[in-house]
Coordinates of C-alpha atoms and ligand atoms in Angstrom, one line a residue:
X1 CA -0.2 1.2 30.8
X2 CA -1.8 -2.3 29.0
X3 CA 0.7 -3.3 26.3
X4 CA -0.4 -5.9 23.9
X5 CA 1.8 -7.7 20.9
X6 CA 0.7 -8.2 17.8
X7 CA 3.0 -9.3 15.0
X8 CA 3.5 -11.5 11.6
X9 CA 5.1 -14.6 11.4
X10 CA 8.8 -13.8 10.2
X11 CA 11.6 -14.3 11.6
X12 CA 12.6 -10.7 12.9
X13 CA 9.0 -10.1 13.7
X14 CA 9.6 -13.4 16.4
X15 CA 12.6 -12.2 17.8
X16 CA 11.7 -8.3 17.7
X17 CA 8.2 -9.5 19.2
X18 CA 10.2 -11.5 21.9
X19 CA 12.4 -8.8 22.8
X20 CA 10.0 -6.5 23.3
X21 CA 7.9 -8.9 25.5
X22 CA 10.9 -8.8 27.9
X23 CA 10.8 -5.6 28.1
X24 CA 7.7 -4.7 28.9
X25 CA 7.4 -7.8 31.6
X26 CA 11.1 -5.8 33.2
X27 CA 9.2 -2.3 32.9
X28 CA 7.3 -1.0 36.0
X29 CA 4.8 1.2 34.2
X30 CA 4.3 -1.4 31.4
X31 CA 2.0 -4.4 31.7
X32 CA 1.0 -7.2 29.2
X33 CA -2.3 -7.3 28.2
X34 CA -3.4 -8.7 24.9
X35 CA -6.9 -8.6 25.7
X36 CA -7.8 -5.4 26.6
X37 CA -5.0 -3.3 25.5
X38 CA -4.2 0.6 25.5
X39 CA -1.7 0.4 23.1
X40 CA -1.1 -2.5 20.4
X41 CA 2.3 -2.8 19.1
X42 CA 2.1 -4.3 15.5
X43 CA 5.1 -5.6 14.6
X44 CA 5.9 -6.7 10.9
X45 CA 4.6 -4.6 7.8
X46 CA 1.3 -3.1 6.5
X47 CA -0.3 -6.4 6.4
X48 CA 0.0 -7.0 9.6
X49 CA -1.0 -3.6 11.3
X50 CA -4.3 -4.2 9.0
X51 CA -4.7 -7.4 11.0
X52 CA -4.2 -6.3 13.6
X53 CA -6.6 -3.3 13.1
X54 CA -9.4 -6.2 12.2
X55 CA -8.1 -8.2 15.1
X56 CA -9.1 -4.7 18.0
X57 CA -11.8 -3.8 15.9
X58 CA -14.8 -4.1 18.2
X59 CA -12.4 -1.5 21.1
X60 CA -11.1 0.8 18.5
X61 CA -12.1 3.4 20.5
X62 CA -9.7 3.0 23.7
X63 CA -6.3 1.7 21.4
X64 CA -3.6 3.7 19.9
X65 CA -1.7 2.0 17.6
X66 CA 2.4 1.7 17.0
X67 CA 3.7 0.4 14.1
X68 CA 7.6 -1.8 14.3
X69 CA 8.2 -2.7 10.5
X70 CA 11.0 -5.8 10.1
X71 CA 10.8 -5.3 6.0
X72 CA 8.1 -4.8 3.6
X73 CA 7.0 -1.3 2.9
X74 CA 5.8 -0.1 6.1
X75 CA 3.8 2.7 5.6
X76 CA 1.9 2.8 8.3
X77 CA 4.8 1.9 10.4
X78 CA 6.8 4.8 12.4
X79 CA 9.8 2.2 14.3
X80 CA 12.4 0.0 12.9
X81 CA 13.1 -3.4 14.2
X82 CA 16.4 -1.9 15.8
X83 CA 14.7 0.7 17.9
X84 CA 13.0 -1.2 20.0
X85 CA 14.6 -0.1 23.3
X86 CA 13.8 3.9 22.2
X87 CA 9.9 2.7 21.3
X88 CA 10.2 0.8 25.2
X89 CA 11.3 4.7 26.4
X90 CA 8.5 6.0 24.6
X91 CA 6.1 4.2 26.2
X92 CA 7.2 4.2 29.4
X93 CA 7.0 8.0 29.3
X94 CA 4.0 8.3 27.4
X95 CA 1.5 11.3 27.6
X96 CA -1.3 10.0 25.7
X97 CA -0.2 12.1 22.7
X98 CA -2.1 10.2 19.7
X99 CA -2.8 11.7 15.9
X100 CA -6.1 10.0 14.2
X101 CA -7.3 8.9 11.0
X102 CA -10.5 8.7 8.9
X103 CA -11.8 5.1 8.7
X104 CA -14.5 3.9 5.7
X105 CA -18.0 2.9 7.0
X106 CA -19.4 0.0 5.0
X107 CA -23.2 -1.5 4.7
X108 CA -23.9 -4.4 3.1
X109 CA -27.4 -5.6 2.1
X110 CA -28.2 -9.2 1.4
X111 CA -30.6 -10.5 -1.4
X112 CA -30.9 -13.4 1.2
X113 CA -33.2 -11.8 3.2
X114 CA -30.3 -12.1 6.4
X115 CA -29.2 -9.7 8.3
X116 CA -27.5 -6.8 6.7
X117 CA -23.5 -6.4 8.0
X118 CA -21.7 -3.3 9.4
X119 CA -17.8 -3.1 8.9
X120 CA -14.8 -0.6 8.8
X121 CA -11.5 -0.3 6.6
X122 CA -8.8 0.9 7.3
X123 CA -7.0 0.8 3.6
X124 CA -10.1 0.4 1.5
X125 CA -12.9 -1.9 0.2
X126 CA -13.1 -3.3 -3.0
X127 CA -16.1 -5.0 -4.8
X128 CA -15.1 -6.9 -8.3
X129 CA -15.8 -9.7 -10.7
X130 CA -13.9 -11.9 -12.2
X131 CA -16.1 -14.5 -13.9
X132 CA -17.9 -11.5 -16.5
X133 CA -18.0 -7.7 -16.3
X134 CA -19.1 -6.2 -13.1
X135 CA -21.9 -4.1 -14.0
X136 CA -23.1 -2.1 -11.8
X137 CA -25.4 0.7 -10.8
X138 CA -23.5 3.7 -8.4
X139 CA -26.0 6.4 -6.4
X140 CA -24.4 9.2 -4.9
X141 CA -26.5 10.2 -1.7
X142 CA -29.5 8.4 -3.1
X143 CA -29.3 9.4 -6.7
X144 CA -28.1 7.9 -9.6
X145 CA -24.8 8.6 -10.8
X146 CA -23.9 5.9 -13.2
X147 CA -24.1 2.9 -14.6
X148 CA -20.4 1.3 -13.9
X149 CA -18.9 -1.6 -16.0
X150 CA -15.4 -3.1 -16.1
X151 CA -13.4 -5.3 -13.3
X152 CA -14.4 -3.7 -9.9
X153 CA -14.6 -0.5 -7.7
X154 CA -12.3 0.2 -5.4
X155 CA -13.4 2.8 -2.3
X156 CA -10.5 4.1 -0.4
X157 CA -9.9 5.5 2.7
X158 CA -6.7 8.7 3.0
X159 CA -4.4 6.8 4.3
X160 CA -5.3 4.1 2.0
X161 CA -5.0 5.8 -0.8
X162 CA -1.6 4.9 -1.1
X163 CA -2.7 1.5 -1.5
X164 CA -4.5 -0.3 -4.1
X165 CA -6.3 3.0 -5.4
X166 CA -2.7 4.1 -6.0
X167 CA -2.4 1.0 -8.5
X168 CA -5.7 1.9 -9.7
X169 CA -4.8 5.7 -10.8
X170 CA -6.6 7.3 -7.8
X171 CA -5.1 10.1 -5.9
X172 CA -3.4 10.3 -3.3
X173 CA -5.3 12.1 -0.3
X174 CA -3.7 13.7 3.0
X175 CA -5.7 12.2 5.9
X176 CA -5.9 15.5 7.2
X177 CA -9.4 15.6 5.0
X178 CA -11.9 13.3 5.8
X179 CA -13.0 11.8 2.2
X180 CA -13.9 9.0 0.6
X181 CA -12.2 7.8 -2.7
X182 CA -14.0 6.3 -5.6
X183 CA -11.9 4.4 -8.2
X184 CA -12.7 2.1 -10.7
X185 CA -10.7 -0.9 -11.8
X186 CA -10.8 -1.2 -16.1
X187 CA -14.6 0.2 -16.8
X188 CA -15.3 -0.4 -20.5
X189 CA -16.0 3.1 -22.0
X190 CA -17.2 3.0 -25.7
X191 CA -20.3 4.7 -28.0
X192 CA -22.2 2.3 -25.9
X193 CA -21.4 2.5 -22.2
X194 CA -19.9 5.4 -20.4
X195 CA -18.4 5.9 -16.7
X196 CA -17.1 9.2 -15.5
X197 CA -13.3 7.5 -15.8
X198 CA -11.7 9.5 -13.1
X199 CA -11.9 8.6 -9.6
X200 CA -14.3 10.7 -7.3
X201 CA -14.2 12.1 -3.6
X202 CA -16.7 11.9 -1.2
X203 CA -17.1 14.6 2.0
X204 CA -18.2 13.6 5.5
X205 CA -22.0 14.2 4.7
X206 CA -22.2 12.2 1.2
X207 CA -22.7 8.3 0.4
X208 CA -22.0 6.1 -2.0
X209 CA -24.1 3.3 -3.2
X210 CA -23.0 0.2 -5.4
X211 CA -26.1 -2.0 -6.4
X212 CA -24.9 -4.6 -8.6
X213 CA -27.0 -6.1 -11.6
X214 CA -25.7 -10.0 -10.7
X215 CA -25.9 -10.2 -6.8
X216 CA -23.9 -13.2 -7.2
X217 CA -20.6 -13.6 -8.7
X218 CA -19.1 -10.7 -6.8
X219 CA -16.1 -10.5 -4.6
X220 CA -16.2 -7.7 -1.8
X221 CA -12.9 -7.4 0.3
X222 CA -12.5 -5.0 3.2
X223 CA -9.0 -4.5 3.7
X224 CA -7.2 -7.5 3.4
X225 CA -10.5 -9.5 4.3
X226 CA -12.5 -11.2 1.9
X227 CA -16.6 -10.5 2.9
X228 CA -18.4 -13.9 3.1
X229 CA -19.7 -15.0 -0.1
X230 CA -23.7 -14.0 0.0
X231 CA -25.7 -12.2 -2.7
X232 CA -25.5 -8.7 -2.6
X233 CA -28.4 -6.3 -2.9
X234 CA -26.5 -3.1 -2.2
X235 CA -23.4 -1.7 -0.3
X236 CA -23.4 2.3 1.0
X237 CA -19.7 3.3 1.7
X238 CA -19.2 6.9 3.9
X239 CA -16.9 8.0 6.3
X240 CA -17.2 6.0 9.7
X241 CA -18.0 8.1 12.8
X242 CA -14.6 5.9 14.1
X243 CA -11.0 6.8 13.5
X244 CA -7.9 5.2 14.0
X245 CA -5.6 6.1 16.5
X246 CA -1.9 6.3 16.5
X247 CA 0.5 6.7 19.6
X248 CA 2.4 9.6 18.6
X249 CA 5.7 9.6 19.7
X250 CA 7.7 10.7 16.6
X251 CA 6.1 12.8 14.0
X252 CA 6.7 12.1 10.2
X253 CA 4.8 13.9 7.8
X254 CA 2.0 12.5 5.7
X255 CA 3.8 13.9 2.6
X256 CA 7.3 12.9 4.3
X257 CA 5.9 9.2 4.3
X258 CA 4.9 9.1 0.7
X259 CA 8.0 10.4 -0.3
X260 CA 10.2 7.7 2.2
X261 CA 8.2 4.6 0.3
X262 CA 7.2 5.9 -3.2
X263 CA 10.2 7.9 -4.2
X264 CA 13.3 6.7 -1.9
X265 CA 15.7 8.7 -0.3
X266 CA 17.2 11.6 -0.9
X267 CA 20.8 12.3 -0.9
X268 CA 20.7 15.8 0.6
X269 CA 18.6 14.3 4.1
Ligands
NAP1 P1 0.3 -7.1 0.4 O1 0.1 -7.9 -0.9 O2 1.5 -7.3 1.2 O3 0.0 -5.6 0.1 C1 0.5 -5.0 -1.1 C2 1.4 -3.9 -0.7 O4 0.7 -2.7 -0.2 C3 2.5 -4.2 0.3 O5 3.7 -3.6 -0.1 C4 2.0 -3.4 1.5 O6 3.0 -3.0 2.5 C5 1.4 -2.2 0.9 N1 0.4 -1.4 1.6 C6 -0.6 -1.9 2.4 N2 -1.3 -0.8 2.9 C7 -0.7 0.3 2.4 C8 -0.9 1.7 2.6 N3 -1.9 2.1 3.3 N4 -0.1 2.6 1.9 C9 0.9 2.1 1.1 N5 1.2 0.8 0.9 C10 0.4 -0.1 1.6 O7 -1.0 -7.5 1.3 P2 -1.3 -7.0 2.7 O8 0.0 -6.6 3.4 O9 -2.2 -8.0 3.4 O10 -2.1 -5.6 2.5 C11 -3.4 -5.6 2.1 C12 -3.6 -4.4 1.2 O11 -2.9 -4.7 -0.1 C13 -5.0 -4.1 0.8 O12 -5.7 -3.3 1.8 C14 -4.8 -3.4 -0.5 O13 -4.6 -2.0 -0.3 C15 -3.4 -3.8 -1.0 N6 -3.6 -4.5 -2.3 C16 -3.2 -3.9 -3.4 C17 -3.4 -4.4 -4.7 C18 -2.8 -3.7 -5.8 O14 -2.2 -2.7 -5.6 N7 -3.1 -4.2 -7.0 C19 -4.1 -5.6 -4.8 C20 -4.6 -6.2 -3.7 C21 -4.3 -5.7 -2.4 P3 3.7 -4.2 3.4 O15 4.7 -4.8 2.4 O16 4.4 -3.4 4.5 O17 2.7 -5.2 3.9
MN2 MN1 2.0 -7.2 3.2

């Protein structure tokens, strides 16, 4: 099985990185491959499994994903930098057993008159302003919804919910639905302009359109990824016809997660 390495700068990340690369260069079912990959090992925190999401992004397809966290939160991280010889076990008697995750589909129109840009989140994508009020309009499958003002949108994934639309008072969805999370970020609501002020969820066969007023002036972020700075004439976010692949070799429950990094441990575990 192709093995490739992908992990943050830090100082446990190099050495659990390192130790694992021995490893899999001693294992007779294991080879290095960091270019085409069956499984990518992402070894640090969130951050870097996001990267290293953007980095496989054009073979999502044909990688499952492990997740060694050396600090940091770690939520989408099932191995501690200790367990490295168990994760080494795991994969050398791995049965393709994988679980999957719902990915955001994002379309970006220019004003430009370029070519319009395809992407995929894993966490979510944000569009905001920080030089004025954002003020946009939002369709929901072509129609108009609203007209949004404040600091930014925020459209999350499930299993980026947890993320920034946590911060910014969404929900928190199981990734066992396939849904699309709308939040805003500060809208202004007065006698004079009105958003719905609660976060909205999408299904499979619904889109969302943001068309802002200012096509300039805007920031739009996919994951941890800032979107080249061009004017914007519209953005649809659905659910991608990709998902995210896991190597499943331990379970922990979605709700089990949540409860590990929001709440802490319990003392009767
Ligand atoms: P970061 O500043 O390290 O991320 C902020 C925190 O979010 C970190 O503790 C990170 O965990 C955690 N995190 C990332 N994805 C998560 C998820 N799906 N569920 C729960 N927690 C998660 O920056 P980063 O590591 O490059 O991550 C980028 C992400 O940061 C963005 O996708 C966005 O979701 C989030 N973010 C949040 C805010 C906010 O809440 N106000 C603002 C900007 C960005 P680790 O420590 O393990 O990396
Ligand atoms: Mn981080």
């Amino acid at each position: 099985m192709r093995v490739s390495i992908y992990s943050n700068d830090g100082s446990t990340s190099n050495e659990v990185a390192s130790q694992l690369k021995e490893k899999i260069d001693n294992s007779s079912k294991l080879q290095y491959d960091g270019l085409n990959p069956q499984i990518v090992i992402s070894v640090g925190g969130d951050g870097t499994l996001l990267s290293a999401f953007h980095h496989y992004n054009d073979s999502i397809n044909n990688i499952r994903f492990v997740g060694i966290h050396t600090g940091h939160l770690g939520f989408y991280t099932d191995w501690r930098d200790y367990e490295v010889q168990q994760l080494v076990d795991s994969l050398e008697n791995d049965n393709g057993q994988s679980v999957s995750y719902p990915l955001l589909s994002i379309n970006i129109n220019y004003k430009d008159g370029g070519p319009s840009d395809s992407m995929v989140a894993l966490n979510e994508s944000t569009l905001k302003r920080i030089n004025g009020t954002m003020v946009t309009d939002i369709n929901i499958k072509n129609e108009f919804f609203e007209k949004f003002r404040g600091d930014g949108l925020c459209v999350a994934t499930p299993t980026g919910s947890t993320a920034y639309n946590k911060s910014v008072g969404g929900a928190i969805i199981s990734p066992e639905f396939d849904a699309v999370q709308v939040s805003e970020m500060a809208s202004i609501n007065n006698r004079v302009f009105r958003t719905l002020g609660s976060p909205i969820i999408i299904p499979p066969d619904e889109w969302i359109t943001i068309i802002p007023d200012n096509p300039y002036h805007n920031i739009l972020t996919c994951d941890q990824l800032v979107v080249q700075n061009r004017p914007i004439q519209s953005i649809t976010y659905s659910i991608s016809n990709d998902r995210i692949y896991f190597a499943q070799y331990r379970h922990t429950h979605f709700w089990k997660r949540v409860s590990n990094s929001f709440i802490g441990v319990h003392d009767n575990d």
